[in-house]
Short mmCIF file of N, CA and C and ligand atoms in Angstrom, two decimals:
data_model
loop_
_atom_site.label_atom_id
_atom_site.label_comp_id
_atom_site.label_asym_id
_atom_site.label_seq_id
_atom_site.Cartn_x
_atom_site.Cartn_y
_atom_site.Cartn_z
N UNK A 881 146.19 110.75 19.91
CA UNK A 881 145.88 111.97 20.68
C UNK A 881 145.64 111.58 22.15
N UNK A 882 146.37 112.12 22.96
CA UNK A 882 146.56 111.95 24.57
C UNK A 882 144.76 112.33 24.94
N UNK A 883 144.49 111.80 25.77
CA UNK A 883 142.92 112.21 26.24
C UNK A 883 142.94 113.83 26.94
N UNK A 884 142.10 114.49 26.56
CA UNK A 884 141.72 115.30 27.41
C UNK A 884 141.52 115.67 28.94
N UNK A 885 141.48 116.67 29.80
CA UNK A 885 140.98 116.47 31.16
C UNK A 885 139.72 116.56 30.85
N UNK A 886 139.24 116.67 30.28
CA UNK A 886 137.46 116.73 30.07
C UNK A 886 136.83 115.85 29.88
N UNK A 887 137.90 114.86 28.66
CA UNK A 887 137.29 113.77 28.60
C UNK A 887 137.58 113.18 29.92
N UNK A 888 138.28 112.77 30.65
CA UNK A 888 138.62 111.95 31.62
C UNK A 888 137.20 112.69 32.82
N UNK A 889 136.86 114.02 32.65
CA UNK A 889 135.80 113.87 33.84
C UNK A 889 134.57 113.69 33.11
N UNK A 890 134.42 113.66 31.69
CA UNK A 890 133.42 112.64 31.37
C UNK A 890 133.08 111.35 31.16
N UNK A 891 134.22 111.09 31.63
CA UNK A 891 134.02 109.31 31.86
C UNK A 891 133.95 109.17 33.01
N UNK A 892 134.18 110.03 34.36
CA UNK A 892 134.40 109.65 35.90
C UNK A 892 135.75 109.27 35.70
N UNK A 893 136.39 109.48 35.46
CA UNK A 893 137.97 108.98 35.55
C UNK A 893 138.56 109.85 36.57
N UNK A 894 138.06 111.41 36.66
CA UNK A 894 138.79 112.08 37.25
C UNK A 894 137.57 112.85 38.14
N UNK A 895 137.27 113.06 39.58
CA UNK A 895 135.95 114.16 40.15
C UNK A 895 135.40 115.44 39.52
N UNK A 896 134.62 115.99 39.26
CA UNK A 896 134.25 117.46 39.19
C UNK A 896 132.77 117.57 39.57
N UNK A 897 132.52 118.72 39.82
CA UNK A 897 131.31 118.99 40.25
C UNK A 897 130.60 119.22 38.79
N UNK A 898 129.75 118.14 38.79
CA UNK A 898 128.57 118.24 37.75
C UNK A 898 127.20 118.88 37.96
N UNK A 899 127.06 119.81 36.87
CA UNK A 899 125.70 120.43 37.02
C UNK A 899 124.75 119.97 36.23
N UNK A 900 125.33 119.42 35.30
CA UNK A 900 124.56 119.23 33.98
C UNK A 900 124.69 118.31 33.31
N UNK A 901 124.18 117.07 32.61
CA UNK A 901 124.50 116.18 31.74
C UNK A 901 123.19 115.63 30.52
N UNK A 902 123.48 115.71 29.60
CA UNK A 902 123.20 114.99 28.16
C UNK A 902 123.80 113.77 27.76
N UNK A 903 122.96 113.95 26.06
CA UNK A 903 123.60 112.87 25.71
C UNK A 903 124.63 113.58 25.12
N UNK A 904 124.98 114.78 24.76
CA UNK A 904 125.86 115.15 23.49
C UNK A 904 126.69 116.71 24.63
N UNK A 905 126.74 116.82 26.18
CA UNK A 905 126.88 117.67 26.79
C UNK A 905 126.97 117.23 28.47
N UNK A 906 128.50 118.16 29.38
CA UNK A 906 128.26 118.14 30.53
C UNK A 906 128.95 119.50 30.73
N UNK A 907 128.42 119.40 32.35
CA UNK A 907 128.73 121.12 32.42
C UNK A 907 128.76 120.63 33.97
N UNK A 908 130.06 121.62 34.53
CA UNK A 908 130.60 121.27 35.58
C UNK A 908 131.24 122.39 35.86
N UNK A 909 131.78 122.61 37.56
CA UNK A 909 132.39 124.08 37.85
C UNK A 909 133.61 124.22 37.52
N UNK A 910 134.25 125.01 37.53
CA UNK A 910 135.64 125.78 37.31
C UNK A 910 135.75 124.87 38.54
N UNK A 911 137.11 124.51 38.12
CA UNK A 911 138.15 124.18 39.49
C UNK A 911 139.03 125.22 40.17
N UNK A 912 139.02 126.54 39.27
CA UNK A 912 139.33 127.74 39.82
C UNK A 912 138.67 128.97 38.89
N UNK A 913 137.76 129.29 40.24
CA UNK A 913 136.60 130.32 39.17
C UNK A 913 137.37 131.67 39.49
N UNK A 914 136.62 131.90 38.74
CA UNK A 914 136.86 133.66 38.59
C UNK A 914 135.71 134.11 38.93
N UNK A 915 134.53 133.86 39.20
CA UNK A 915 133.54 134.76 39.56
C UNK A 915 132.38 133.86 40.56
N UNK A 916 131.69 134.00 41.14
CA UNK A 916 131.02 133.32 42.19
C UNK A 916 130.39 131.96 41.52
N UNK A 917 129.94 132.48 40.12
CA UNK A 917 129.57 131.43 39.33
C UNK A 917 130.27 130.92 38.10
N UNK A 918 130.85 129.79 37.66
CA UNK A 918 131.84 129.49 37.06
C UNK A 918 131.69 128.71 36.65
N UNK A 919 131.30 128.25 35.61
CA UNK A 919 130.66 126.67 34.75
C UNK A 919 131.59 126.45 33.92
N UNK A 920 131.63 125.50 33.45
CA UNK A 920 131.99 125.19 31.72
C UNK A 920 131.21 124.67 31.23
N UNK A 921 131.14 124.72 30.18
CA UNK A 921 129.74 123.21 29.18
C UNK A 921 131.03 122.78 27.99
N UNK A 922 131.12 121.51 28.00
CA UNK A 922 131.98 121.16 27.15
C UNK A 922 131.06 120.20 26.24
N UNK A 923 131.30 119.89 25.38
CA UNK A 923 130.60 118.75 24.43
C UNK A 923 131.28 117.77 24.70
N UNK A 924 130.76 116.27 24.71
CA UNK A 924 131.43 115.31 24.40
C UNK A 924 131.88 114.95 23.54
N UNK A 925 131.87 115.15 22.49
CA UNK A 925 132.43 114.80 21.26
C UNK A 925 134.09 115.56 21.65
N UNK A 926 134.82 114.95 21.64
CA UNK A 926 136.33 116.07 21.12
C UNK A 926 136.87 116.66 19.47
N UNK A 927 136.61 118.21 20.52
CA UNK A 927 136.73 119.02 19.14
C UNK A 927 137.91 120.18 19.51
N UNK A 928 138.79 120.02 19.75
CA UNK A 928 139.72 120.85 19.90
C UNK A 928 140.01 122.33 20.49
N UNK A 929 139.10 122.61 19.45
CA UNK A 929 138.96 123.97 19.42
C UNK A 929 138.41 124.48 17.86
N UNK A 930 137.79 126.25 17.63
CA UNK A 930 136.91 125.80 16.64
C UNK A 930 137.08 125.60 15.25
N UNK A 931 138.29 125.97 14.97
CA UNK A 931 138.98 125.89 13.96
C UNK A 931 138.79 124.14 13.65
N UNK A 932 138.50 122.94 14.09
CA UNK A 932 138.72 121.69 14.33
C UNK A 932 136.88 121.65 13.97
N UNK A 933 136.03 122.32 14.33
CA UNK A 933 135.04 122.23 13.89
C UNK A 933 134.37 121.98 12.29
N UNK A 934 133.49 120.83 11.95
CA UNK A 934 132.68 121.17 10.83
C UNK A 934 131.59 121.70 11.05
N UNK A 935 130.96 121.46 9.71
CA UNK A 935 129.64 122.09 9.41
C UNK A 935 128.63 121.52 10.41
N UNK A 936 128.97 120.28 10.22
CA UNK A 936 127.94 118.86 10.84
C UNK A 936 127.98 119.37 12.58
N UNK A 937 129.07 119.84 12.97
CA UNK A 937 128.76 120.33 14.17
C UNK A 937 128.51 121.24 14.72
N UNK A 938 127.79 122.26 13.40
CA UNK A 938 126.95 123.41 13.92
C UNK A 938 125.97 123.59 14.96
N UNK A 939 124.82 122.75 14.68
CA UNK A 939 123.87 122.13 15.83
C UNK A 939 124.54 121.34 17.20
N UNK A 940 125.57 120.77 17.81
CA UNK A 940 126.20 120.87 18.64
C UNK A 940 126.91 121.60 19.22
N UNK A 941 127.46 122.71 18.25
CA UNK A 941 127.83 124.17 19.29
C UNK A 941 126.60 124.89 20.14
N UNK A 942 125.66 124.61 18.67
CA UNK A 942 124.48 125.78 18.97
C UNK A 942 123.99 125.10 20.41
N UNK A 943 124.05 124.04 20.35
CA UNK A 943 123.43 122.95 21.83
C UNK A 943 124.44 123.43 22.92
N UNK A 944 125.21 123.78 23.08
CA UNK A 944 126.35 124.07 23.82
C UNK A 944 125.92 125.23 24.59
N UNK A 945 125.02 126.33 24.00
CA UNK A 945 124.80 127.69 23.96
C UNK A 945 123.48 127.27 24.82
N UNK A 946 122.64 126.62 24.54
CA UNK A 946 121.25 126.08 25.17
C UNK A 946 121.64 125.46 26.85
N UNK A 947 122.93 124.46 26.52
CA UNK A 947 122.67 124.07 27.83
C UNK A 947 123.23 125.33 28.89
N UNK A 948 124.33 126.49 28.35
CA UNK A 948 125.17 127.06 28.83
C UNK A 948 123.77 128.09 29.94
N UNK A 949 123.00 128.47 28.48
CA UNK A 949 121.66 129.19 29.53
C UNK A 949 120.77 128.13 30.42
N UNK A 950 120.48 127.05 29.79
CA UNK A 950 120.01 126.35 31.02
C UNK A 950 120.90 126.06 32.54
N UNK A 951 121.86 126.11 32.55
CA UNK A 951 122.51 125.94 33.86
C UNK A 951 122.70 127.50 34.29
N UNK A 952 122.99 128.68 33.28
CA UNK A 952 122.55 130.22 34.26
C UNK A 952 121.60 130.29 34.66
N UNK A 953 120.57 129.61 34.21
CA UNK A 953 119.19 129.74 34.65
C UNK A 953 118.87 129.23 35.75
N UNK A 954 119.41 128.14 36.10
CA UNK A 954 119.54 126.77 37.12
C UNK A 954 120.18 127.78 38.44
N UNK A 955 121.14 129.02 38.31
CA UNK A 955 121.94 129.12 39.29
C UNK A 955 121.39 130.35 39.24
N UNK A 956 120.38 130.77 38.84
CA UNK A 956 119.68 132.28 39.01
C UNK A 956 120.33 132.97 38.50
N UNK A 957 121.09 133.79 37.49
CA UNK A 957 122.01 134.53 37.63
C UNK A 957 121.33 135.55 36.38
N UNK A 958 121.31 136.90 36.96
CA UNK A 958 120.61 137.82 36.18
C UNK A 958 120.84 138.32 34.83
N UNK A 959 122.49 138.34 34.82
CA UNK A 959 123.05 138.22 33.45
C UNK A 959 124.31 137.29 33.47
N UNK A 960 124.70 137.12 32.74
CA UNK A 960 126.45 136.14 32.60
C UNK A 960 126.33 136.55 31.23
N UNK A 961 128.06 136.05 31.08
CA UNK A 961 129.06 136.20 30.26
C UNK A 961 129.86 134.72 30.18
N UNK A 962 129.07 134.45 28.69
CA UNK A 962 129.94 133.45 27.60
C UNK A 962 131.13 133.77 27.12
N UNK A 963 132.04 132.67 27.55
CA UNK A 963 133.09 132.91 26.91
C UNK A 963 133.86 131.83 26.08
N UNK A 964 134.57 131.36 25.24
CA UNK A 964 135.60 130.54 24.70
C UNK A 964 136.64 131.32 24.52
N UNK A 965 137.99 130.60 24.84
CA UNK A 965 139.26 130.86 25.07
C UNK A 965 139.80 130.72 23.59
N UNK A 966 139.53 130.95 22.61
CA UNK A 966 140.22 129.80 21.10
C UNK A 966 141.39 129.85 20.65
N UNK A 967 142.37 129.48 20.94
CA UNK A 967 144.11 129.36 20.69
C UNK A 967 144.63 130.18 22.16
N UNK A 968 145.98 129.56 21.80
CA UNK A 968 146.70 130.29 23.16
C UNK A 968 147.05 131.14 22.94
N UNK A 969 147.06 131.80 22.30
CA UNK A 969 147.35 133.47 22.14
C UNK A 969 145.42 134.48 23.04
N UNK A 970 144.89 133.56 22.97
CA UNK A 970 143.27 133.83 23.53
C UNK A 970 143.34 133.50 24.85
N UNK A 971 143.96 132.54 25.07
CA UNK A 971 144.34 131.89 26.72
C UNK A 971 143.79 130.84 27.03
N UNK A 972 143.61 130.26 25.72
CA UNK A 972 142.91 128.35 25.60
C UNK A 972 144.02 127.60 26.55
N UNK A 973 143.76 127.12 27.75
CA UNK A 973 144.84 126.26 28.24
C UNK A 973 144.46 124.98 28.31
N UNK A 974 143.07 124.43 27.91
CA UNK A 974 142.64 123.02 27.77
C UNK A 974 142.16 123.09 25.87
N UNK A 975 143.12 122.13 25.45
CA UNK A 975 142.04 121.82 24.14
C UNK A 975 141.42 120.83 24.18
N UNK A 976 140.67 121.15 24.22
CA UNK A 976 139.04 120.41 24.10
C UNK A 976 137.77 121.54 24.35
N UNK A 977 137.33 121.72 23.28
CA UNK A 977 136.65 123.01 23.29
C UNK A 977 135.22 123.26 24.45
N UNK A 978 135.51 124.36 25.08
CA UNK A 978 134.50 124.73 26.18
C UNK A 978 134.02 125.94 26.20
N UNK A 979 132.85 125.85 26.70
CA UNK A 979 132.16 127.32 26.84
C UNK A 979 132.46 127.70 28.50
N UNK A 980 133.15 128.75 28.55
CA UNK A 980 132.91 129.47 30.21
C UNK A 980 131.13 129.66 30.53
N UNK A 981 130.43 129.78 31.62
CA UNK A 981 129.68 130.88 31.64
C UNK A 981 129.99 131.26 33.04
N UNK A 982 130.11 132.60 33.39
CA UNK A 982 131.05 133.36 33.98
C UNK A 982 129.45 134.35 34.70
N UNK A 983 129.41 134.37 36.22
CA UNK A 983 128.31 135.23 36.49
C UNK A 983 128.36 135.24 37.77
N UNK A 984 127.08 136.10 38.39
CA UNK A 984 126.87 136.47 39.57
C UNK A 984 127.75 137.70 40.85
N UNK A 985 128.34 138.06 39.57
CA UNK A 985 129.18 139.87 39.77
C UNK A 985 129.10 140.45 38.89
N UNK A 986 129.46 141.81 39.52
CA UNK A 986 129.26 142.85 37.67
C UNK A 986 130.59 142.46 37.32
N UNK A 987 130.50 142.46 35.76
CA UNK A 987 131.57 142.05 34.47
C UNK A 987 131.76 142.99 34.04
N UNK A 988 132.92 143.42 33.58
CA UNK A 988 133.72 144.76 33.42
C UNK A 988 133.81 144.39 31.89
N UNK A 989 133.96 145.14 30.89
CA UNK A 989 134.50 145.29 29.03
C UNK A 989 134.97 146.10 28.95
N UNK A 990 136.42 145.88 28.36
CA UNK A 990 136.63 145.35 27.16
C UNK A 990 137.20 143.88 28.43
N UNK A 991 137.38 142.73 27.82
CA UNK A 991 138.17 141.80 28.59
C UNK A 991 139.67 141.98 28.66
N UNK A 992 140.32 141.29 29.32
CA UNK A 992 142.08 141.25 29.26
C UNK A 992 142.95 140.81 28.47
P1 LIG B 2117 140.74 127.76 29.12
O1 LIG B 2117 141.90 128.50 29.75
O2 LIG B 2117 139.75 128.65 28.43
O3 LIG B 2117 141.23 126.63 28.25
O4 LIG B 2117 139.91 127.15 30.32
C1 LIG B 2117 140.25 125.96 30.94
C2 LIG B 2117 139.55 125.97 32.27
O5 LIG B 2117 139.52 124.65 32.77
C3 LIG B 2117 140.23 126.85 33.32
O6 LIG B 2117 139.34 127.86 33.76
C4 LIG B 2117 140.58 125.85 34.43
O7 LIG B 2117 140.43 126.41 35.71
C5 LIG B 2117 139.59 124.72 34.17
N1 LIG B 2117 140.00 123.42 34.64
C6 LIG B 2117 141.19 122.81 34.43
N2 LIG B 2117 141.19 121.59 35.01
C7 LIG B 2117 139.97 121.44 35.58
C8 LIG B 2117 139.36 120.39 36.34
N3 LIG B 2117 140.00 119.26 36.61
N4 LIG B 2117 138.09 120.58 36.78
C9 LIG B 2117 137.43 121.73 36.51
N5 LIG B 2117 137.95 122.74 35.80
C10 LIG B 2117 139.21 122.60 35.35
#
């Protein structure tokens, strides 16, 4: 399996702006946001996407969700919007599974 771009900016292989780091988590900006505030939180572990998920990595999604509010929290943002992309028919264009968190404008529903 070819490496990820995610993995490569969790090794420093490749720049991104880091907000956040763990042992099991980093979270860094969109390289092209959509909204003033634009994160991802990816896990380190590579997991595809969630279909690629087990059981055992229930508690590492759920951690995913923790750091996703700790860095909205970090950037003030009154509400945001979680997102995952899951298959390309969803508009997954990196596999390696990530959480958006998407904030600091009003967010319109239903999505696109
Ligand atoms: P998705 O379409 O849900 O798979 O989201 C992938 C996201 O990764 C997109 O929003 C891209 O803008 C973002 N992205 C791709 N390459 C990089 C990079 N090198 N640094 C930061 N974000 C990136």
């Amino acid at each position: 399996m070819t490496r990820s771009i995610f993995e490569k900016i969790i090794d420093r292989q490749i720049p991104a702006t880091i907000v956040y780091e763990d042992e099991m988590a980093l979270a860094f900006r969109d390289i092209n946001p959509v909204a003033p505030t634009h994160i991802l939180v990816v896990p380190k572990k590579r997991i595809n996407k969630l279909e690629d998920m087990t059981q055992e990595d229930s508690a590492l999604i759920g951690h995913l969700c923790f750091v996703a509010n700790t860095v909205a929290q970090k950037e003030n943002l009154e509400g945001y919007r979680l997102v995952i992309n899951n298959g390309e028919q969803a508009g997954q264009t990196v596999f390696h599974l990530h959480i958006h968190v998407i904030g600091g404008r009003p967010l319109s529903w239903p999505p696109g």
